[in-house]
PDB file of C-alpha atoms in Angstrom:
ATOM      1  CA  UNK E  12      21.262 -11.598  57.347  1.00 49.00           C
ATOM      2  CA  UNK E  13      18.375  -9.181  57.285  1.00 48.00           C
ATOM      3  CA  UNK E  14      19.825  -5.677  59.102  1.00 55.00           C
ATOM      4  CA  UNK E  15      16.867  -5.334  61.073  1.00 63.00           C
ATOM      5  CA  UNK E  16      17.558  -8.383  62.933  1.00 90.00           C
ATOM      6  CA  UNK E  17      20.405  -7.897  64.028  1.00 94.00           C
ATOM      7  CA  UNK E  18      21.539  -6.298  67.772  1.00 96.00           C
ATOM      8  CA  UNK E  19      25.166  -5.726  66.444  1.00 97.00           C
ATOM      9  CA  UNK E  20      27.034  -4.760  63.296  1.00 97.00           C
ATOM     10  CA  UNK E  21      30.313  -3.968  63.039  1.00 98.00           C
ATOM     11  CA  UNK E  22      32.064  -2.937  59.977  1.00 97.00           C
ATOM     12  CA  UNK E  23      35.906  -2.050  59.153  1.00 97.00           C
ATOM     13  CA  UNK E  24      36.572  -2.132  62.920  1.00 97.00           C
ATOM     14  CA  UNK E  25      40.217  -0.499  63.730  1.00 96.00           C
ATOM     15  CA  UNK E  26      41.733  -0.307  67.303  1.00 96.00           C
ATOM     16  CA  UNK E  27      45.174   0.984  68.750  1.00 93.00           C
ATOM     17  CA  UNK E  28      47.280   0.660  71.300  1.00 88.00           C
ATOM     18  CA  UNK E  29      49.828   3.655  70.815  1.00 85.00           C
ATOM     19  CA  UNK E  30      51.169   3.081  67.686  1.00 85.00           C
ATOM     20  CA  UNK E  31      49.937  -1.201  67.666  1.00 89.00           C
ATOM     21  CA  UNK E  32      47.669  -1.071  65.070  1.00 94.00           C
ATOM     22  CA  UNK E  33      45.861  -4.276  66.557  1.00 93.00           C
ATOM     23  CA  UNK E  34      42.292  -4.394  64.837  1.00 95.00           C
ATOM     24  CA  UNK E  35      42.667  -4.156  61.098  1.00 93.00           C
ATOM     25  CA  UNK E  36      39.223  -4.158  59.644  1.00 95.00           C
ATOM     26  CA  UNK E  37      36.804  -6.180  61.434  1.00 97.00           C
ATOM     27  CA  UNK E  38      34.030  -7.405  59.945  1.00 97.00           C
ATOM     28  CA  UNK E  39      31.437  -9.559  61.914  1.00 97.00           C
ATOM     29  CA  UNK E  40      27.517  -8.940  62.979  1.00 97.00           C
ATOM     30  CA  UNK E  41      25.337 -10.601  66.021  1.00 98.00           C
ATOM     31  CA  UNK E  42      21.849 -11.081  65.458  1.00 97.00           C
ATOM     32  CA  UNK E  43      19.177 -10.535  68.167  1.00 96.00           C
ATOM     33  CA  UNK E  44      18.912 -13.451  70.347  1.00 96.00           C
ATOM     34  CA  UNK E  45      21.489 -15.370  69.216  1.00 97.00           C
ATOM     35  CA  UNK E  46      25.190 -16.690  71.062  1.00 98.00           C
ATOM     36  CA  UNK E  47      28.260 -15.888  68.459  1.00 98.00           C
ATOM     37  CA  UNK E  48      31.516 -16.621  69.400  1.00 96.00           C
ATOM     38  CA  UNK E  49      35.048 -14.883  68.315  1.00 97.00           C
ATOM     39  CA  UNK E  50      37.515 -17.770  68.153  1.00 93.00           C
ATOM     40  CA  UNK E  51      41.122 -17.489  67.762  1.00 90.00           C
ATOM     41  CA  UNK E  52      44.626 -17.723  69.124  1.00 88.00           C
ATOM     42  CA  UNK E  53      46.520 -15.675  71.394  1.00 88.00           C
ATOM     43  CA  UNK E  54      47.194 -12.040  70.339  1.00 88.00           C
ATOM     44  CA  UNK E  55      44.731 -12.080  67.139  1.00 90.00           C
ATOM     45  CA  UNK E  56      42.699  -9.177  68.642  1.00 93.00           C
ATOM     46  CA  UNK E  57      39.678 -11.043  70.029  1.00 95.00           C
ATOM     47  CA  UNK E  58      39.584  -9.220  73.537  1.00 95.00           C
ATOM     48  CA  UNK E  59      40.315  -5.843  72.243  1.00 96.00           C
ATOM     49  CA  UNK E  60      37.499  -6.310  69.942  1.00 97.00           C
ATOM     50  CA  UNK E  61      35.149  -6.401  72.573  1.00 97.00           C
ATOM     51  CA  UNK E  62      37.055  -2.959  74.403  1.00 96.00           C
ATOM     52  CA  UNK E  63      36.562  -1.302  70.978  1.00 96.00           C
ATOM     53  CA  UNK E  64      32.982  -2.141  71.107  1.00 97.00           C
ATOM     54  CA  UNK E  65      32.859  -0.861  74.842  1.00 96.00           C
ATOM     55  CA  UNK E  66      35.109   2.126  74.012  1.00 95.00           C
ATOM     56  CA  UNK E  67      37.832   1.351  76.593  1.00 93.00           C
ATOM     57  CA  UNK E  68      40.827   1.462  73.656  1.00 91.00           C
ATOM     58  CA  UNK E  69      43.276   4.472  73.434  1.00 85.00           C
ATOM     59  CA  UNK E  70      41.640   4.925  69.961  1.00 92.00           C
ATOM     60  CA  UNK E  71      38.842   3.557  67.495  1.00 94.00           C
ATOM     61  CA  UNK E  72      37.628   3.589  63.644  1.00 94.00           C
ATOM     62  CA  UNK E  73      34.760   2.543  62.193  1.00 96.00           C
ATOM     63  CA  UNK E  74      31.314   1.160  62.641  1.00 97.00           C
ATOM     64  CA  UNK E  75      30.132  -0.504  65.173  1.00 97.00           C
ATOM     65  CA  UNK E  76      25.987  -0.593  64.396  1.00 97.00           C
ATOM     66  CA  UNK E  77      24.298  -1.301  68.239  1.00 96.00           C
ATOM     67  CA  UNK E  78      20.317  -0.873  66.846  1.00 92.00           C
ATOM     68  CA  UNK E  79      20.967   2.155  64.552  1.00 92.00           C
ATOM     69  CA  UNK E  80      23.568   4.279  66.752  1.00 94.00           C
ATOM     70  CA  UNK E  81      27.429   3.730  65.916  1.00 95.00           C
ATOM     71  CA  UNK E  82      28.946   3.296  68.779  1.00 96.00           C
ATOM     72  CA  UNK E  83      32.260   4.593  68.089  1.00 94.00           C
ATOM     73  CA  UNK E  84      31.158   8.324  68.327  1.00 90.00           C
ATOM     74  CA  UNK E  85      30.428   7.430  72.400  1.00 94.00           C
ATOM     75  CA  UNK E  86      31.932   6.935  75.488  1.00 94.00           C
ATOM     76  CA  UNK E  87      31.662   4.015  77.487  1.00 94.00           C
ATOM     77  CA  UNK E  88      29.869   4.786  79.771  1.00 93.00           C
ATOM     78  CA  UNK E  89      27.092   6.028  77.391  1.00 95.00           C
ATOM     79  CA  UNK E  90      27.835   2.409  75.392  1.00 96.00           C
ATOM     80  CA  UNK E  91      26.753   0.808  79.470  1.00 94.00           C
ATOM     81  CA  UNK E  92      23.846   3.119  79.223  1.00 94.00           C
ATOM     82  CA  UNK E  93      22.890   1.644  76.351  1.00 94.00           C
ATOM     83  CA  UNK E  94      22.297  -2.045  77.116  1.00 94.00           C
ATOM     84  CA  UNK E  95      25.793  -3.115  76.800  1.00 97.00           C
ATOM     85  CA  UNK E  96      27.430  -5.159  79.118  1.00 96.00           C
ATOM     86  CA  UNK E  97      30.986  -6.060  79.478  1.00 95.00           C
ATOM     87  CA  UNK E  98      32.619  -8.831  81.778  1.00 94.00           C
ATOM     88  CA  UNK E  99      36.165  -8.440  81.299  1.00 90.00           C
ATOM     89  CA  UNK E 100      38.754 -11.774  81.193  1.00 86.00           C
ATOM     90  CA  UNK E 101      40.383  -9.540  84.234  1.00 85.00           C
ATOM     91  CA  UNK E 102      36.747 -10.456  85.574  1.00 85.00           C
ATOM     92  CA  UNK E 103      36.877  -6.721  87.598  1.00 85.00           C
ATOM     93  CA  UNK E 104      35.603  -8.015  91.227  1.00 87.00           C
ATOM     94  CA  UNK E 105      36.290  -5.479  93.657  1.00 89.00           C
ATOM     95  CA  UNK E 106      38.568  -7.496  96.291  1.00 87.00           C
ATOM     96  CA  UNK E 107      37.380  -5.529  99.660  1.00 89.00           C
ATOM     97  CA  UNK E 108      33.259  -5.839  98.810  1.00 93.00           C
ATOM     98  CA  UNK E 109      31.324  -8.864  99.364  1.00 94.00           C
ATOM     99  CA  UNK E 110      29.521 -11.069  96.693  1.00 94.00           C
ATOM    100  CA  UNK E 111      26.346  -9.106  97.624  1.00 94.00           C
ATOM    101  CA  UNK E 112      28.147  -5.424  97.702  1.00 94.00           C
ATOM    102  CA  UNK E 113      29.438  -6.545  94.114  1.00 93.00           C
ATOM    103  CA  UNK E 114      26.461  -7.471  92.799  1.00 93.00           C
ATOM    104  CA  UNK E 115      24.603  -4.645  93.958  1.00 92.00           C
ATOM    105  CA  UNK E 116      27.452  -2.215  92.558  1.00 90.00           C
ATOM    106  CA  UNK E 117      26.167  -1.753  89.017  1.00 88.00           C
ATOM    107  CA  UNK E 118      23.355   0.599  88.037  1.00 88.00           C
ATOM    108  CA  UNK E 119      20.423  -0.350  86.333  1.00 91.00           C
ATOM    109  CA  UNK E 120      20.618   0.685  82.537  1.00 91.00           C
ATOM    110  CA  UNK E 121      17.269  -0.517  81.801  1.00 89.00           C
ATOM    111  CA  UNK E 122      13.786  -2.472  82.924  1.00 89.00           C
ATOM    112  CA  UNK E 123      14.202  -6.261  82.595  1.00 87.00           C
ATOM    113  CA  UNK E 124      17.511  -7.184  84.390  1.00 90.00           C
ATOM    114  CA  UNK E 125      17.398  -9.495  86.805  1.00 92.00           C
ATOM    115  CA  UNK E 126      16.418  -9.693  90.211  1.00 92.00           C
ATOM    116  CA  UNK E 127      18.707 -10.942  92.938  1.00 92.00           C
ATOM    117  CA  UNK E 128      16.371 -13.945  94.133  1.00 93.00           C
ATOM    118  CA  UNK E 129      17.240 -14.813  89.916  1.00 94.00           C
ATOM    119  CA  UNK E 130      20.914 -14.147  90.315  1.00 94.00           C
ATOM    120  CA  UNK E 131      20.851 -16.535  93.069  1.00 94.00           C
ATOM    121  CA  UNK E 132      18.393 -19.154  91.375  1.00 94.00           C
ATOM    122  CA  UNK E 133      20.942 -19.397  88.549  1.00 93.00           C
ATOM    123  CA  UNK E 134      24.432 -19.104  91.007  1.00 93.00           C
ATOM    124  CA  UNK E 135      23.138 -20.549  94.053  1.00 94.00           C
ATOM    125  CA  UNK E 136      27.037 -20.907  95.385  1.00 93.00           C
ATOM    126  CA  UNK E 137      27.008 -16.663  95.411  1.00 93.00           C
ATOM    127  CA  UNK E 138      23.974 -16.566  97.857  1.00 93.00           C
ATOM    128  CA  UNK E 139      26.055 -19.394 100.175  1.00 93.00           C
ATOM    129  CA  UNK E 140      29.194 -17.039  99.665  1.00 91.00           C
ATOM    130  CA  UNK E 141      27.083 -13.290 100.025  1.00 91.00           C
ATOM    131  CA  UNK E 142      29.137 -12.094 102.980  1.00 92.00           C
ATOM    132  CA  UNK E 143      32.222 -13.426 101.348  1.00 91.00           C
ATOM    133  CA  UNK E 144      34.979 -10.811  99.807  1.00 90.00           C
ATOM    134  CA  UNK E 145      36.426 -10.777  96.788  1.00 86.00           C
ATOM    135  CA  UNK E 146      39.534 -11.497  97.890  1.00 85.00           C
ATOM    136  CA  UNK E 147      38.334 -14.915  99.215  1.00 89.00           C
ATOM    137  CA  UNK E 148      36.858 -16.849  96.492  1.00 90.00           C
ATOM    138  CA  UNK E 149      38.082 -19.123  94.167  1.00 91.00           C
ATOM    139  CA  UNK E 150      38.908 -18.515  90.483  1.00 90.00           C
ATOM    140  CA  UNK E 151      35.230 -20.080  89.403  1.00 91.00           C
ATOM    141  CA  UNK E 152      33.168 -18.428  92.149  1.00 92.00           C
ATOM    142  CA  UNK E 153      34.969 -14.990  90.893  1.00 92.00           C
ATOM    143  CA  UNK E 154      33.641 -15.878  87.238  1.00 93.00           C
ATOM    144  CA  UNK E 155      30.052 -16.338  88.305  1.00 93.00           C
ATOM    145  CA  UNK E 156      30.053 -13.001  89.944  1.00 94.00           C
ATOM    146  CA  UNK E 157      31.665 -11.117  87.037  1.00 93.00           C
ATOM    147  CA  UNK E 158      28.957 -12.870  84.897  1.00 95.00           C
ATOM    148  CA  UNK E 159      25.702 -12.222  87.494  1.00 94.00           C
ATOM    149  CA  UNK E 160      26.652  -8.827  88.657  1.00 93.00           C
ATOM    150  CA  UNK E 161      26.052  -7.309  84.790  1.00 94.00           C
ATOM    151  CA  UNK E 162      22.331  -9.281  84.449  1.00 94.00           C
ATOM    152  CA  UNK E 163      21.204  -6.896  86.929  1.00 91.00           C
ATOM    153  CA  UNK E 164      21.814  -4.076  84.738  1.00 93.00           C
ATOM    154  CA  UNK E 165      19.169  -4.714  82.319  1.00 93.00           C
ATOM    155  CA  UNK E 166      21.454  -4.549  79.454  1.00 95.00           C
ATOM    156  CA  UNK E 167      20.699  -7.177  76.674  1.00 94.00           C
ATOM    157  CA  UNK E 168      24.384  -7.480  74.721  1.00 97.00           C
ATOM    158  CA  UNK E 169      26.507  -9.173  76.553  1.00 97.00           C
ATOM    159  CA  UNK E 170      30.051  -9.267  75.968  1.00 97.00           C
ATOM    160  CA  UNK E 171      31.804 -12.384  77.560  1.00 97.00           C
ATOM    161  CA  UNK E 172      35.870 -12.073  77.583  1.00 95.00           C
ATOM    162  CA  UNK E 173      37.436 -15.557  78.479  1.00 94.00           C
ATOM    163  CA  UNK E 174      34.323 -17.133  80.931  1.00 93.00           C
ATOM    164  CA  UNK E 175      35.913 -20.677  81.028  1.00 92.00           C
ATOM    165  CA  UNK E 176      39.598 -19.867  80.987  1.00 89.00           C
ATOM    166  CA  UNK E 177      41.675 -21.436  83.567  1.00 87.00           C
ATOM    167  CA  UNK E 178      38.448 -23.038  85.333  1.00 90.00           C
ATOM    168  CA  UNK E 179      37.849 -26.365  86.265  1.00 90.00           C
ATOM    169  CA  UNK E 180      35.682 -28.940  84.100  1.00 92.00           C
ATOM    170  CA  UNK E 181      32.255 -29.079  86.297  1.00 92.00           C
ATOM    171  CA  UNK E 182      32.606 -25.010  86.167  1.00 92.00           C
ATOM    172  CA  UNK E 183      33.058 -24.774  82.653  1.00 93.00           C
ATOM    173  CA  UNK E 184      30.184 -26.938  82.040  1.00 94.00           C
ATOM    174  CA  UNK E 185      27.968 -25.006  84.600  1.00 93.00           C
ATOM    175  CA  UNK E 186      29.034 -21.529  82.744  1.00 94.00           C
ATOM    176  CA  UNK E 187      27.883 -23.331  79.824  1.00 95.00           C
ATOM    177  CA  UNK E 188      24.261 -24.081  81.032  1.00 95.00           C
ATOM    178  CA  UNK E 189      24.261 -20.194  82.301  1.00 94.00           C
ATOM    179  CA  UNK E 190      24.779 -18.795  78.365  1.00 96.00           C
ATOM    180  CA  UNK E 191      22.147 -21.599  76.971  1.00 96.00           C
ATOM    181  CA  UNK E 192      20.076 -20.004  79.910  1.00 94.00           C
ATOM    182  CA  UNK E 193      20.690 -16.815  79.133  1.00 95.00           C
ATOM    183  CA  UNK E 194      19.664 -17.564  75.649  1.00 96.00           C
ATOM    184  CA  UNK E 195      16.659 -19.057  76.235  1.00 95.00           C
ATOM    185  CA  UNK E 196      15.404 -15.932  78.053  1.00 93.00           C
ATOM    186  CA  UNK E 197      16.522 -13.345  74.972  1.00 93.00           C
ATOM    187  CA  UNK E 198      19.321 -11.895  75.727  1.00 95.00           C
ATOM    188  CA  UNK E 199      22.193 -12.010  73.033  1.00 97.00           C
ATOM    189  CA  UNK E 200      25.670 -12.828  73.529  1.00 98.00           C
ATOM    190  CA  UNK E 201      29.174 -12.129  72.158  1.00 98.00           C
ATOM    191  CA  UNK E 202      31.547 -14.662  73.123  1.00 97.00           C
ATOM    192  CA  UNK E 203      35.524 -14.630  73.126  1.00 96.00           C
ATOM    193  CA  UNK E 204      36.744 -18.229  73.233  1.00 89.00           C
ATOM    194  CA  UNK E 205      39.570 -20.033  72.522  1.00 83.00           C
ATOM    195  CA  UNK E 206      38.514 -23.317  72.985  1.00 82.00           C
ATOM    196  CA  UNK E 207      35.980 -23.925  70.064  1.00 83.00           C
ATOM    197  CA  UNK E 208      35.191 -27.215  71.634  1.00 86.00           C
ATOM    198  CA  UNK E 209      33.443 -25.118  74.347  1.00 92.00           C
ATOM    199  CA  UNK E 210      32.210 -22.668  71.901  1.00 91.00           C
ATOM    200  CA  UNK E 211      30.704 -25.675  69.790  1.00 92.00           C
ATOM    201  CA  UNK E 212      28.232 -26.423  73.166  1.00 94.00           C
ATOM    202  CA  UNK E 213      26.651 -22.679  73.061  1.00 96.00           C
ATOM    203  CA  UNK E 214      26.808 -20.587  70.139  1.00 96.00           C
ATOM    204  CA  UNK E 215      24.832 -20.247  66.980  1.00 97.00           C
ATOM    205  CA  UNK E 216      27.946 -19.008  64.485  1.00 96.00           C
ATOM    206  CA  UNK E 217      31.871 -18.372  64.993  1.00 95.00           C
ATOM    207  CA  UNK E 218      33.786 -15.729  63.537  1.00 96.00           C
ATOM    208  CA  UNK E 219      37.529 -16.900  63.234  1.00 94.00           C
ATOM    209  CA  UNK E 220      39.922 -14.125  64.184  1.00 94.00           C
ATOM    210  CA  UNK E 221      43.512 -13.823  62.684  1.00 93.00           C
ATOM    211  CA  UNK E 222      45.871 -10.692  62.362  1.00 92.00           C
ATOM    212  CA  UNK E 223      43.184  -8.383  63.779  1.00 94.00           C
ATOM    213  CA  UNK E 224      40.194  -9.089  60.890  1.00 95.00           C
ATOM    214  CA  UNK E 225      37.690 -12.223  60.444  1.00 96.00           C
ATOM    215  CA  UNK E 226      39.324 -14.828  58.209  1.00 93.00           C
ATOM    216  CA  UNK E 227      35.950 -17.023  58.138  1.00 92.00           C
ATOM    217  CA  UNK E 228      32.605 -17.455  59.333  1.00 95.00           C
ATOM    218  CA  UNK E 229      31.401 -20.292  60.557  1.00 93.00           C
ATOM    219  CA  UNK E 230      27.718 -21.608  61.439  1.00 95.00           C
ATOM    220  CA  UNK E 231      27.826 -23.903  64.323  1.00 94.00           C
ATOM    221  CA  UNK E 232      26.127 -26.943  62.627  1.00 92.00           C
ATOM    222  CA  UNK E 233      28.628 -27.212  60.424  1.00 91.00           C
ATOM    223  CA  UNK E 234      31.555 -26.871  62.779  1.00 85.00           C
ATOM    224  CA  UNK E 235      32.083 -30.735  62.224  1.00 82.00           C
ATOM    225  CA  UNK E 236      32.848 -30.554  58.349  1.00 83.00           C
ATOM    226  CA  UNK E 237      35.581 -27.587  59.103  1.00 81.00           C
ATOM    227  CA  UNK E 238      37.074 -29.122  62.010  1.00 79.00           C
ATOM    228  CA  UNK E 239      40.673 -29.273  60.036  1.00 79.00           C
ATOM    229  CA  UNK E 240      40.446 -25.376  59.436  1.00 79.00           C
ATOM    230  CA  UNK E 241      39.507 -24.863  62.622  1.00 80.00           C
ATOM    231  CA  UNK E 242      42.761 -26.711  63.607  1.00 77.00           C
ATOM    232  CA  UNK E 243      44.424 -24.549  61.314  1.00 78.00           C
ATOM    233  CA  UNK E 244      43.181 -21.190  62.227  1.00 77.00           C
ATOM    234  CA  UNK E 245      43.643 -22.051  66.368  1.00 79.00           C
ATOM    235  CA  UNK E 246      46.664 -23.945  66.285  1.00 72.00           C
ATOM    236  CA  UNK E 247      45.008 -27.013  68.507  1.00 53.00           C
TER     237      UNK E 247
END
């Protein structure tokens, strides 16, 4: 993979939690425009892969290559500033604001987020529920907002903890068409899944994670022949 086409490289990634040494030397990269996913069970060190990236770990070693500038030397909220965007598996709504106070919430890091009138072409159900609070809407209306409330930003990496976890099928499948979407209009995506048959409908390559480091790499159009690893690796 050529270097200069990729939007993220990360290289002999460690991460702690006291003295948890969780990330162990992760190895991985996410080329411009594409939809990778970080697959694994419970515990190996997917989501606080994404918090090292963001810089929201106790502590951090290593590379992590955002075009040319490691982001381990910054804070997060330079990392935001940057064009990286972070929806947490926590999702992060604020319960006492409204849909629209949420969405309006983040700053703009850059030109070319999107406008509201898109937020609500693509989520229709959060301009139906705009005066709604937080507090007040289901567990699928709460993922869309997590999701639409960082496009504003104008960031172009965008790190997706979880999106389909504990929703129903019809929402999962809608989240899917958002992150094809997405694609199509450039922006780049790193995905933390556990269920690769989700994974299989949206991304371009898997990393598997295990013990805190990549045990494999797989290209998604030849998830088929390494379906019994997969089984393997994810316990499924």
């Amino acid at each position: 993979m050529p270097e200069n086409n990729l939007m993220l490289n990360v290289h002999d990634l460690h991460a702690y939690y006291g003295e948890s040494h969780i990330l162990q030397g992760m190895d991985f990269y996410v080329p411009c425009g594409e939809v990778v996913t970080l697959l694994g069970r419970n515990g190996a060190g997917k989501s606080t892969t994404l918090k090292a990236i963001m810089g929201i770990v106790s502590q951090r070693k290593g590379l992590v290559d955002f075009q040319g500038i490691n982001l381990t030397t910054l804070p997060s909220n330079r990392i935001a500033r940057m064009g990286v965007a972070y929806c947490p598996e926590e999702r992060g709504i604020f319960s006492s604001l409204s849909v629209t106070e949420n969405l309006l919430l983040p700053p703009v890091v850059q030109p070319g987020g999107l406008t509201l009138d898109e937020i609500y072409e693509l989520f229709p159900r959060l301009k139906e529920r705009g005066r709604t609070q937080g507090t007040k809407l289901s567990g699928g209306e709460a993922q869309m907002l997590a999701i639409a409330r960082i496009l504003r930003t104008g960031a172009r990496l965008l790190l997706l903890d979880e999106p389909t976890e504990g929703l129903a099928p019809l929402i999962v499948m809608h989240i899917g068409d958002i992150i094809r979407h997405l694609k199509g209009r450039g922006y780049t995506v790193l995905l933390v899944e556990q269920n690769f048959h989700f994974a299989a409908t949206v991304a371009d390559r898997h990393f598997v994670v295990e013990n805190g480091r990549v045990a494999d790499m797989i290209p998604n159009d030849q998830i088929s022949a390494h379906s019994e690893k997969l089984k393997r690796f994810l316990g499924v």
